[in-house]
Every structure is written in structure tokens, then in C-alpha cells.
Amino acid sequence: MNRTNRQIVLAALPEGRLGPEHFRLTEAAVPTPGDGEVLLKALYVSLDAANRAWMQGATYRSALKAGDVMAGGALAEVVESRAPGLAAGDLVFADTGWRDYVALPARHLTALARIEPLTHLISVYGIAGLTAYFGLLECGRPKAGETVVVSAAAGSVGSLVGQIARIKGCRVVGIAGGAAKCVLLTSELGFDAAVDYKAGDVRRLLRAACPDGIDVYFDNVGGEVLEACLFNMATHGRVACCGAVSQYDGAAPPHGPRGVPGLIVTKRLTLTGFVVMDFHDKRDTALAELKSWVESGQLKVREDVIDGLENLPAALVGLLAGDNVGKRMVKVV
Ligand SMILES: NC(=O)c1ccc[n+]([C@@H]2O[C@H](COP(=O)([O-])OP(=O)(O)OC[C@H]3O[C@@H](n4cnc5c(N)ncnc54)[C@H](OP(=O)(O)O)[C@@H]3O)[C@@H](O)[C@H]2O)c1
């Protein structure tokens, strides 16, 4: 086989902010699959805020070390199969890492039906869509007429959360960085209002945007934005704790959100943490509903596709800086 297997190695663990200097592009042999394995070619690598969190320590997966091929999920095609149930040409979503080719045990993989555009298998029908769906509906449990707030609202998970909440009849307020993202939320994605967390006192801006308080807060960012939301929660409000992207890239924050636990007590709040895999048994139902909303035009899918495996480091650094709108991914060309 005369193929190149480029791979991007995490050359050094960042102590402060992540930069392109923490990565190195190398080449390796294309692996030969063993019994029960398949050889995969990555097509689209998913860029996730969690990629940075994996450098901080063990999460729901083990921590990354310097010298590891950078971890990451990808939509991949089976090139060669030595396992029953998967054949050349099948599509899977797999933890391929940042490289062209990898051999993995087939028992860890599930074939995906081929759809157009393929990118939707990473965005709305991938982890982002399922995270938005389950986090909002199972943990936030919004009712029609309630006020739902979501942070990182122009990102991949957040942009879907807000639209699903609208479909469910809620009033939706998005929190995002910068005026352009806020305009996008209200003019293109149907949000009722948007708050620019970089434009001043978020707590005060939220109070103006949510005069009756927040019934459901979908938290993607943690930190000061979470604190501002806690102060604006309505009695018996629910917080779906999805992630904490404000804490991933850099030194540990000086303090946690103020008002904890006092606000949780007096407002009778429920904070529910979740990982998307918790709801695996309900995946098919969720995908069917997401598909019906996409096909009816109720759910708009924003994707941010960058060409070239070599651009993965810059794409992740940019995601953490808020350069993306919607689901960021890299097409492996
Ligand atoms: N629990 C789960 O199972 C699960 C699964 C998938 C993802 N997640 C979580 O979902 C969240 C969104 O991740 P994603 O991969 O979809 O990324 P994303 O939302 O598409 O992109 C990350 C966004 O975070 C915002 N951001 C960056 N630094 C911030 C800061 N200091 N304060 C506030 N916002 C900041 C940026 O937008 P702005 O321009 O608005 O700052 C950026 O666009 C993350 O917390 C991730 O860990 C959880």
C-alpha cells in the first residue's frame, strides 16, 4: 500500500492558552488491520471544546499526554475490513485521533447510514445534536411558555439548543460573544433575544432580557456566565450542566461561581450534569425527531468546515477563541 498517513501529535501539554506550537505534524505507516479490526480513513474530524479539556486531566476519558497522537472523533470510511458486520465503504463515527488512517476493533464501531450532506453526521445527527437534544429535554425539561437561556449559543451545541427550545414553545435567549453572533441568533436562528457577554455586565444584561427570570439555563461555559445566570434564575429553575468551555483554556479560575449554594437553596434550583452517552438507549428516537425538524425547516444546521488535516491545530485554537459559528470540523484532504 502506497499511502501517506499524516498524524498530528500533541507535542507538549499547554500550561496556559493552547497554541499551534503545542502540535507537530508527523508521518507514520498506514497500519494493517488485525483479526476483528477495520482500517479507517478519516473524512471529517470533529472539533470540540472538549479536545482542550482532555489536556487538563482525566474526564470521561483518560487525559492526553505529550507525545500522543491528538485525540478526536471523526466521520470515517472503512477502507479494509477483517471483521464481520463492516465492509469497505461503510461509514462510522470513531475516535480516530488526528490522522489519515487508523486500525480499530470493529466492536467499538457502529456503521452509519450514508446521508447527504455527510457533514450532518457530525453536526446535527452527531454528538452535537444529541447533546443539545438530551441535555435540554431530559435535564432542562422546558415547558412551553418558559424562558430558556443557553450560552455559547452560536456554537454547535448552543445553536441547536436554542432552536429546539423554540420548537418546544419557549422564549429563548442566547448568550454569545460579540454583536455579529448576537444578530445571527435573532435574525437567522429565531432566538427571541441575545446577550453579548463581552459587552458589559452580563448579570444586568440578562436581567433586562429575562424580566421574569430564567426557567431553564443550558450551561456550556461555566464561570462568570454561569454565575450571572444563577442570580437571574426563577424559583424552581433548572440548570443543564453541559460543559465549562470558559475554564478549559488557561490557568484555573480564581474562584467558583458566587452565590453557591445560597441561590440553589433559596430559589430551589436543580442543577443536572450529564454526558451525552448517558442517553444512548434513546438515540434512535432523538435522531428521528431531529431529522423531522431538519427536513421541515424548523431546525437550521450551521456548519463551519475547514479544509486540510494540517489545519486542525489552528482550527481548535480558533474554536476556543470563538471564531466558529455552528459545528466546526476539518475535512481531511
Ligand atoms: N456533556 C456532554 O456530553 C457534551 C457533549 C458535547 C459538548 N459538550 C460541551 O458543550 C459545550 C460546547 O462545545 P462545542 O464543542 O459544541 O463548542 P462550540 O460551542 O461550537 O464552540 C465553543 C464556543 O465557546 C465559546 N467560548 C469560548 N470561550 C468562552 C468563554 N471564556 N466564555 C464564554 N464562551 C466561550 C465560543 O463562542 P463565543 O464567541 O460565544 O465566546 C466558542 O465558539 C462545551 O462546554 C463542551 O464541553 C458537552
Short mmCIF file of C-alpha atoms and ligand atoms in Angstrom, two decimals:
data_model
loop_
_atom_site.label_atom_id
_atom_site.label_comp_id
_atom_site.label_asym_id
_atom_site.label_seq_id
_atom_site.Cartn_x
_atom_site.Cartn_y
_atom_site.Cartn_z
CA MET A 1 0.00 0.00 0.00
CA ASN A 2 1.48 3.33 -1.01
CA ARG A 3 -0.42 5.82 1.10
CA THR A 4 0.74 8.58 3.44
CA ASN A 5 -0.55 8.53 6.99
CA ARG A 6 -0.19 12.06 8.32
CA GLN A 7 -0.80 12.46 12.02
CA ILE A 8 -0.82 15.39 14.39
CA VAL A 9 0.91 14.79 17.68
CA LEU A 10 0.36 16.77 20.86
CA ALA A 11 3.99 17.81 21.16
CA ALA A 12 3.68 19.47 24.58
CA LEU A 13 0.90 19.95 27.11
CA PRO A 14 -0.11 23.64 27.29
CA GLU A 15 0.38 25.39 30.63
CA GLY A 16 -1.56 28.49 29.58
CA ARG A 17 -3.51 29.03 26.40
CA LEU A 18 -3.31 26.45 23.65
CA GLY A 19 -1.37 27.46 20.53
CA PRO A 20 -0.26 25.85 17.27
CA GLU A 21 3.21 25.38 18.85
CA HIS A 22 1.77 22.60 21.04
CA PHE A 23 1.29 20.38 17.99
CA ARG A 24 3.59 18.65 15.49
CA LEU A 25 2.73 17.13 12.09
CA THR A 26 4.42 13.76 11.52
CA GLU A 27 4.01 10.76 9.25
CA ALA A 28 3.58 7.11 10.15
CA ALA A 29 2.98 3.87 8.31
CA VAL A 30 -0.58 3.01 7.36
CA PRO A 31 -1.48 0.26 9.85
CA THR A 32 -2.58 -3.23 8.81
CA PRO A 33 -5.82 -4.28 10.49
CA GLY A 34 -5.65 -7.42 12.61
CA ASP A 35 -8.37 -10.01 13.12
CA GLY A 36 -11.58 -8.30 14.17
CA GLU A 37 -10.28 -4.87 13.09
CA VAL A 38 -11.00 -2.45 10.28
CA LEU A 39 -8.75 0.09 8.59
CA LEU A 40 -10.42 3.51 8.66
CA LYS A 41 -9.77 6.64 6.60
CA ALA A 42 -10.86 9.84 8.38
CA LEU A 43 -13.15 12.04 6.27
CA TYR A 44 -14.20 14.83 8.65
CA VAL A 45 -12.62 15.38 12.05
CA SER A 46 -14.89 16.92 14.68
CA LEU A 47 -13.50 19.93 16.55
CA ASP A 48 -14.79 20.02 20.11
CA ALA A 49 -14.20 22.28 23.08
CA ALA A 50 -13.64 19.03 25.00
CA ASN A 51 -10.47 18.41 22.95
CA ARG A 52 -8.85 21.07 25.13
CA ALA A 53 -10.35 19.71 28.37
CA TRP A 54 -8.72 16.32 27.69
CA MET A 55 -5.32 18.05 28.07
CA GLN A 56 -6.19 19.16 31.62
CA GLY A 57 -6.66 15.72 33.18
CA ALA A 58 -8.91 12.69 33.09
CA THR A 59 -12.55 13.45 32.23
CA TYR A 60 -14.93 10.84 30.87
CA ARG A 61 -11.82 9.67 29.03
CA SER A 62 -8.19 9.41 30.14
CA ALA A 63 -6.02 12.53 29.97
CA LEU A 64 -3.82 13.23 26.94
CA LYS A 65 -0.04 13.14 27.36
CA ALA A 66 2.71 14.91 25.43
CA GLY A 67 3.69 12.68 22.52
CA ASP A 68 0.20 11.22 21.99
CA VAL A 69 -1.47 11.48 18.61
CA MET A 70 -4.07 14.17 19.29
CA ALA A 71 -7.37 12.51 20.21
CA GLY A 72 -10.57 13.37 18.43
CA GLY A 73 -13.67 11.91 16.89
CA ALA A 74 -14.17 11.69 13.14
CA LEU A 75 -16.54 10.54 10.50
CA ALA A 76 -14.51 7.82 8.81
CA GLU A 77 -14.84 5.34 5.96
CA VAL A 78 -13.90 1.69 6.18
CA VAL A 79 -11.08 1.01 3.70
CA GLU A 80 -10.42 -2.64 4.58
CA SER A 81 -12.30 -4.93 6.94
CA ARG A 82 -11.19 -8.02 8.80
CA ALA A 83 -14.34 -8.08 10.90
CA PRO A 84 -17.86 -9.34 10.27
CA GLY A 85 -20.54 -6.66 10.06
CA LEU A 86 -18.41 -3.93 8.48
CA ALA A 87 -17.30 -3.74 4.85
CA ALA A 88 -15.19 -1.42 2.73
CA GLY A 89 -17.16 1.75 2.01
CA ASP A 90 -19.15 1.71 5.27
CA LEU A 91 -19.21 4.93 7.30
CA VAL A 92 -18.61 5.05 11.05
CA PHE A 93 -18.05 7.69 13.72
CA ALA A 94 -14.90 6.74 15.61
CA ASP A 95 -12.25 8.05 17.93
CA THR A 96 -9.69 8.04 15.14
CA GLY A 97 -7.42 10.74 16.51
CA TRP A 98 -6.00 13.44 14.25
CA ARG A 99 -4.62 11.29 11.41
CA ASP A 100 -5.47 9.97 7.96
CA TYR A 101 -5.65 6.25 8.79
CA VAL A 102 -6.14 4.13 11.89
CA ALA A 103 -6.96 0.46 12.54
CA LEU A 104 -9.58 -0.07 15.24
CA PRO A 105 -11.52 -3.04 16.62
CA ALA A 106 -14.87 -3.26 14.87
CA ARG A 107 -16.66 -4.00 18.16
CA HIS A 108 -16.11 -0.32 19.12
CA LEU A 109 -17.75 0.95 15.92
CA THR A 110 -21.26 1.37 14.56
CA ALA A 111 -22.00 1.71 10.87
CA LEU A 112 -23.84 4.91 9.98
CA ALA A 113 -26.32 5.23 7.13
CA ARG A 114 -24.88 7.38 4.34
CA ILE A 115 -26.79 10.67 4.02
CA GLU A 116 -26.25 13.95 2.24
CA PRO A 117 -24.64 16.16 3.30
CA LEU A 118 -22.24 13.84 5.14
CA THR A 119 -21.29 16.69 7.47
CA HIS A 120 -24.70 16.40 9.19
CA LEU A 121 -23.49 13.07 10.63
CA ILE A 122 -21.05 15.11 12.71
CA SER A 123 -23.27 18.09 13.48
CA VAL A 124 -27.00 17.69 13.98
CA TYR A 125 -27.04 13.87 13.79
CA GLY A 126 -23.79 13.54 15.70
CA ILE A 127 -22.70 14.30 19.25
CA ALA A 128 -23.60 18.00 19.00
CA GLY A 129 -27.23 17.35 18.04
CA LEU A 130 -27.71 14.58 20.59
CA THR A 131 -26.10 16.66 23.34
CA ALA A 132 -28.41 19.57 22.59
CA TYR A 133 -31.47 17.31 22.41
CA PHE A 134 -30.90 15.24 25.57
CA GLY A 135 -29.36 18.00 27.67
CA LEU A 136 -32.26 20.33 27.01
CA LEU A 137 -35.18 17.90 27.03
CA GLU A 138 -34.03 15.38 29.68
CA CYS A 139 -32.13 17.69 32.04
CA GLY A 140 -33.64 21.13 31.38
CA ARG A 141 -37.19 19.77 30.93
CA PRO A 142 -38.56 23.02 29.41
CA LYS A 143 -42.29 23.68 29.24
CA ALA A 144 -44.00 25.85 26.61
CA GLY A 145 -44.01 29.48 27.65
CA GLU A 146 -40.91 29.19 29.85
CA THR A 147 -37.75 31.23 29.37
CA VAL A 148 -34.73 29.20 28.25
CA VAL A 149 -31.23 30.67 28.21
CA VAL A 150 -28.26 28.99 26.51
CA SER A 151 -24.60 30.03 26.49
CA ALA A 152 -22.09 29.52 23.66
CA ALA A 153 -25.36 30.00 21.78
CA ALA A 154 -23.82 30.44 18.33
CA GLY A 155 -21.70 27.30 18.74
CA SER A 156 -22.55 23.81 17.62
CA VAL A 157 -24.48 22.61 20.66
CA GLY A 158 -25.86 26.01 21.65
CA SER A 159 -27.29 26.93 18.25
CA LEU A 160 -29.32 23.70 18.27
CA VAL A 161 -30.40 24.03 21.92
CA GLY A 162 -31.95 27.43 21.29
CA GLN A 163 -33.82 26.29 18.21
CA ILE A 164 -35.13 23.13 19.89
CA ALA A 165 -36.36 25.24 22.81
CA ARG A 166 -38.20 27.46 20.32
CA ILE A 167 -39.75 24.39 18.68
CA LYS A 168 -40.98 23.42 22.17
CA GLY A 169 -42.71 26.79 22.52
CA CYS A 170 -40.25 28.51 24.85
CA ARG A 171 -38.95 32.05 24.85
CA VAL A 172 -35.25 31.73 24.07
CA VAL A 173 -32.34 33.98 24.96
CA GLY A 174 -28.84 33.20 23.69
CA ILE A 175 -25.57 34.34 25.23
CA ALA A 176 -22.69 34.72 22.77
CA GLY A 177 -19.52 36.70 22.25
CA GLY A 178 -19.82 39.75 20.01
CA ALA A 179 -22.53 41.72 18.25
CA ALA A 180 -22.31 39.74 14.99
CA LYS A 181 -23.11 36.43 16.70
CA CYS A 182 -25.99 38.05 18.61
CA VAL A 183 -27.50 39.39 15.39
CA LEU A 184 -27.18 35.94 13.80
CA LEU A 185 -29.07 34.36 16.71
CA THR A 186 -32.06 36.68 16.48
CA SER A 187 -32.17 37.28 12.73
CA GLU A 188 -31.36 33.81 11.36
CA LEU A 189 -31.88 31.24 14.10
CA GLY A 190 -35.12 32.53 15.60
CA PHE A 191 -33.89 33.38 19.11
CA ASP A 192 -36.10 35.94 20.86
CA ALA A 193 -33.17 37.88 22.27
CA ALA A 194 -29.41 37.68 22.59
CA VAL A 195 -26.90 38.90 25.17
CA ASP A 196 -23.30 39.71 24.26
CA TYR A 197 -21.30 38.55 27.27
CA LYS A 198 -18.32 40.60 26.10
CA ALA A 199 -20.35 43.84 26.12
CA GLY A 200 -20.50 44.53 29.85
CA ASP A 201 -22.30 43.37 32.98
CA VAL A 202 -23.86 40.04 31.93
CA ARG A 203 -25.92 39.79 35.09
CA ARG A 204 -27.58 43.14 34.37
CA LEU A 205 -27.98 42.44 30.63
CA LEU A 206 -29.64 39.12 31.44
CA ARG A 207 -32.00 40.73 33.93
CA ALA A 208 -33.17 43.06 31.15
CA ALA A 209 -33.51 40.19 28.65
CA CYS A 210 -35.30 37.87 31.12
CA PRO A 211 -37.55 40.09 33.27
CA ASP A 212 -39.47 37.09 34.67
CA GLY A 213 -36.30 35.13 35.41
CA ILE A 214 -34.72 32.12 33.72
CA ASP A 215 -36.63 28.84 33.97
CA VAL A 216 -34.01 26.71 32.19
CA TYR A 217 -30.34 27.55 31.74
CA PHE A 218 -28.31 25.30 29.41
CA ASP A 219 -24.76 25.89 30.56
CA ASN A 220 -21.97 25.38 28.05
CA VAL A 221 -19.46 27.75 29.60
CA GLY A 222 -19.45 27.80 33.44
CA GLY A 223 -17.55 30.59 35.23
CA GLU A 224 -18.85 34.13 35.29
CA VAL A 225 -21.67 33.48 32.83
CA LEU A 226 -22.97 30.64 34.99
CA GLU A 227 -22.80 32.96 38.00
CA ALA A 228 -24.75 35.66 36.15
CA CYS A 229 -27.42 33.11 35.22
CA LEU A 230 -27.72 31.72 38.76
CA PHE A 231 -28.52 35.21 40.04
CA ASN A 232 -31.26 35.52 37.39
CA MET A 233 -32.87 32.09 37.79
CA ALA A 234 -36.59 31.85 38.52
CA THR A 235 -37.77 29.82 41.51
CA HIS A 236 -37.63 26.07 40.73
CA GLY A 237 -35.39 26.77 37.73
CA ARG A 238 -33.31 24.00 36.17
CA VAL A 239 -29.71 24.19 35.01
CA ALA A 240 -28.50 21.60 32.48
CA CYS A 241 -24.72 21.45 33.09
CA CYS A 242 -23.27 20.52 29.71
CA GLY A 243 -19.73 21.90 29.84
CA ALA A 244 -17.48 24.70 31.01
CA VAL A 245 -15.59 26.00 28.00
CA SER A 246 -14.60 29.20 29.83
CA GLN A 247 -12.43 27.05 32.10
CA TYR A 248 -10.70 24.80 29.58
CA ASP A 249 -8.03 27.02 28.04
CA GLY A 250 -5.66 28.53 30.56
CA ALA A 251 -5.00 28.78 34.26
CA ALA A 252 -7.53 27.64 36.85
CA PRO A 253 -10.17 30.32 37.61
CA PRO A 254 -9.66 32.41 40.78
CA HIS A 255 -13.00 31.31 42.29
CA GLY A 256 -16.11 29.33 41.50
CA PRO A 257 -19.46 31.00 40.85
CA ARG A 258 -20.52 33.17 43.78
CA GLY A 259 -23.96 32.59 45.22
CA VAL A 260 -23.47 28.82 45.53
CA PRO A 261 -25.10 27.18 47.38
CA GLY A 262 -27.26 30.05 48.71
CA LEU A 263 -29.03 30.72 45.41
CA ILE A 264 -29.61 27.00 44.85
CA VAL A 265 -31.34 26.81 48.23
CA THR A 266 -33.44 29.96 48.15
CA LYS A 267 -34.52 29.56 44.52
CA ARG A 268 -34.98 25.74 44.87
CA LEU A 269 -32.81 25.17 41.80
CA THR A 270 -31.93 21.83 40.23
CA LEU A 271 -28.52 21.51 38.57
CA THR A 272 -28.11 18.37 36.47
CA GLY A 273 -24.82 17.32 34.93
CA PHE A 274 -24.90 14.92 32.00
CA VAL A 275 -22.73 13.28 29.36
CA VAL A 276 -24.40 12.57 26.04
CA MET A 277 -23.62 8.83 26.26
CA ASP A 278 -25.95 8.61 29.29
CA PHE A 279 -28.89 8.62 26.88
CA HIS A 280 -27.58 6.10 24.36
CA ASP A 281 -30.67 3.91 24.62
CA LYS A 282 -32.88 6.80 23.42
CA ARG A 283 -30.61 7.70 20.49
CA ASP A 284 -32.84 6.40 17.68
CA THR A 285 -35.89 8.34 18.89
CA ALA A 286 -33.82 11.51 19.21
CA LEU A 287 -32.33 11.13 15.74
CA ALA A 288 -35.76 10.58 14.19
CA GLU A 289 -37.10 13.74 15.81
CA LEU A 290 -34.03 15.81 14.88
CA LYS A 291 -34.38 14.57 11.29
CA SER A 292 -38.03 15.57 11.11
CA TRP A 293 -37.20 19.09 12.35
CA VAL A 294 -34.34 19.47 9.86
CA GLU A 295 -36.48 18.24 6.97
CA SER A 296 -39.38 20.53 7.87
CA GLY A 297 -37.01 23.51 8.03
CA GLN A 298 -37.68 24.14 11.73
CA LEU A 299 -34.10 23.34 12.69
CA LYS A 300 -31.33 25.14 10.81
CA VAL A 301 -27.93 23.49 10.84
CA ARG A 302 -24.91 25.77 10.89
CA GLU A 303 -21.61 24.17 9.99
CA ASP A 304 -18.11 25.57 9.80
CA VAL A 305 -15.96 23.31 7.62
CA ILE A 306 -12.22 23.93 7.22
CA ASP A 307 -10.19 22.03 4.61
CA GLY A 308 -6.95 20.22 5.40
CA LEU A 309 -5.74 17.92 8.18
CA GLU A 310 -2.76 20.22 8.71
CA ASN A 311 -5.20 22.98 9.77
CA LEU A 312 -6.56 21.04 12.77
CA PRO A 313 -4.39 22.80 15.40
CA ALA A 314 -5.36 26.28 14.17
CA ALA A 315 -9.00 25.18 13.94
CA LEU A 316 -9.05 24.11 17.61
CA VAL A 317 -7.23 27.24 18.79
CA GLY A 318 -9.78 29.29 16.84
CA LEU A 319 -12.75 27.38 18.29
CA LEU A 320 -11.58 28.17 21.81
CA ALA A 321 -11.28 31.84 20.80
CA GLY A 322 -14.85 31.83 19.48
CA ASP A 323 -14.02 32.01 15.75
CA ASN A 324 -16.63 29.39 14.85
CA VAL A 325 -20.32 29.68 14.12
CA GLY A 326 -22.07 26.33 14.42
CA LYS A 327 -20.33 22.97 14.26
CA ARG A 328 -16.64 23.26 13.41
CA MET A 329 -14.98 20.35 11.63
CA VAL A 330 -11.99 19.74 9.38
CA LYS A 331 -12.34 17.95 6.06
CA VAL A 332 -9.39 15.59 5.75
CA VAL A 333 -7.88 16.43 2.37
N1 LIG B 1 -21.90 16.92 28.27
C1 LIG B 1 -21.69 16.42 27.05
O1 LIG B 1 -21.98 15.24 26.77
C2 LIG B 1 -21.13 17.30 25.99
C3 LIG B 1 -21.01 16.86 24.65
C4 LIG B 1 -20.52 17.75 23.69
C5 LIG B 1 -20.14 19.04 24.06
N2 LIG B 1 -20.23 19.41 25.38
C6 LIG B 1 -19.90 20.77 25.81
O2 LIG B 1 -20.65 21.68 25.02
C7 LIG B 1 -20.01 22.95 25.05
C8 LIG B 1 -19.93 23.48 23.63
O3 LIG B 1 -18.90 22.74 22.98
P1 LIG B 1 -18.74 22.66 21.41
O4 LIG B 1 -17.67 21.66 21.17
O5 LIG B 1 -20.08 22.49 20.80
O6 LIG B 1 -18.12 24.06 21.00
P2 LIG B 1 -18.82 25.32 20.34
O7 LIG B 1 -19.91 25.79 21.23
O8 LIG B 1 -19.11 25.08 18.91
O9 LIG B 1 -17.59 26.34 20.40
C9 LIG B 1 -17.12 26.80 21.62
C10 LIG B 1 -17.65 28.22 21.86
O10 LIG B 1 -17.44 28.55 23.22
C11 LIG B 1 -17.43 29.95 23.33
N3 LIG B 1 -16.43 30.35 24.33
C12 LIG B 1 -15.10 30.17 24.29
N4 LIG B 1 -14.53 30.68 25.41
C13 LIG B 1 -15.55 31.19 26.15
C14 LIG B 1 -15.60 31.86 27.41
N5 LIG B 1 -14.49 32.11 28.11
N6 LIG B 1 -16.81 32.23 27.88
C15 LIG B 1 -17.93 32.00 27.17
N7 LIG B 1 -17.94 31.38 25.96
C16 LIG B 1 -16.76 30.98 25.48
C17 LIG B 1 -17.06 30.50 21.94
O11 LIG B 1 -18.14 31.29 21.47
P3 LIG B 1 -18.29 32.85 21.84
O12 LIG B 1 -17.84 33.59 20.63
O13 LIG B 1 -19.74 32.99 22.11
O14 LIG B 1 -17.41 33.12 23.01
C18 LIG B 1 -16.90 29.27 21.07
O15 LIG B 1 -17.44 29.43 19.78
C19 LIG B 1 -18.66 22.72 25.73
O16 LIG B 1 -18.72 23.12 27.07
C20 LIG B 1 -18.46 21.23 25.62
O17 LIG B 1 -17.58 20.73 26.61
C21 LIG B 1 -20.71 18.57 26.33
#
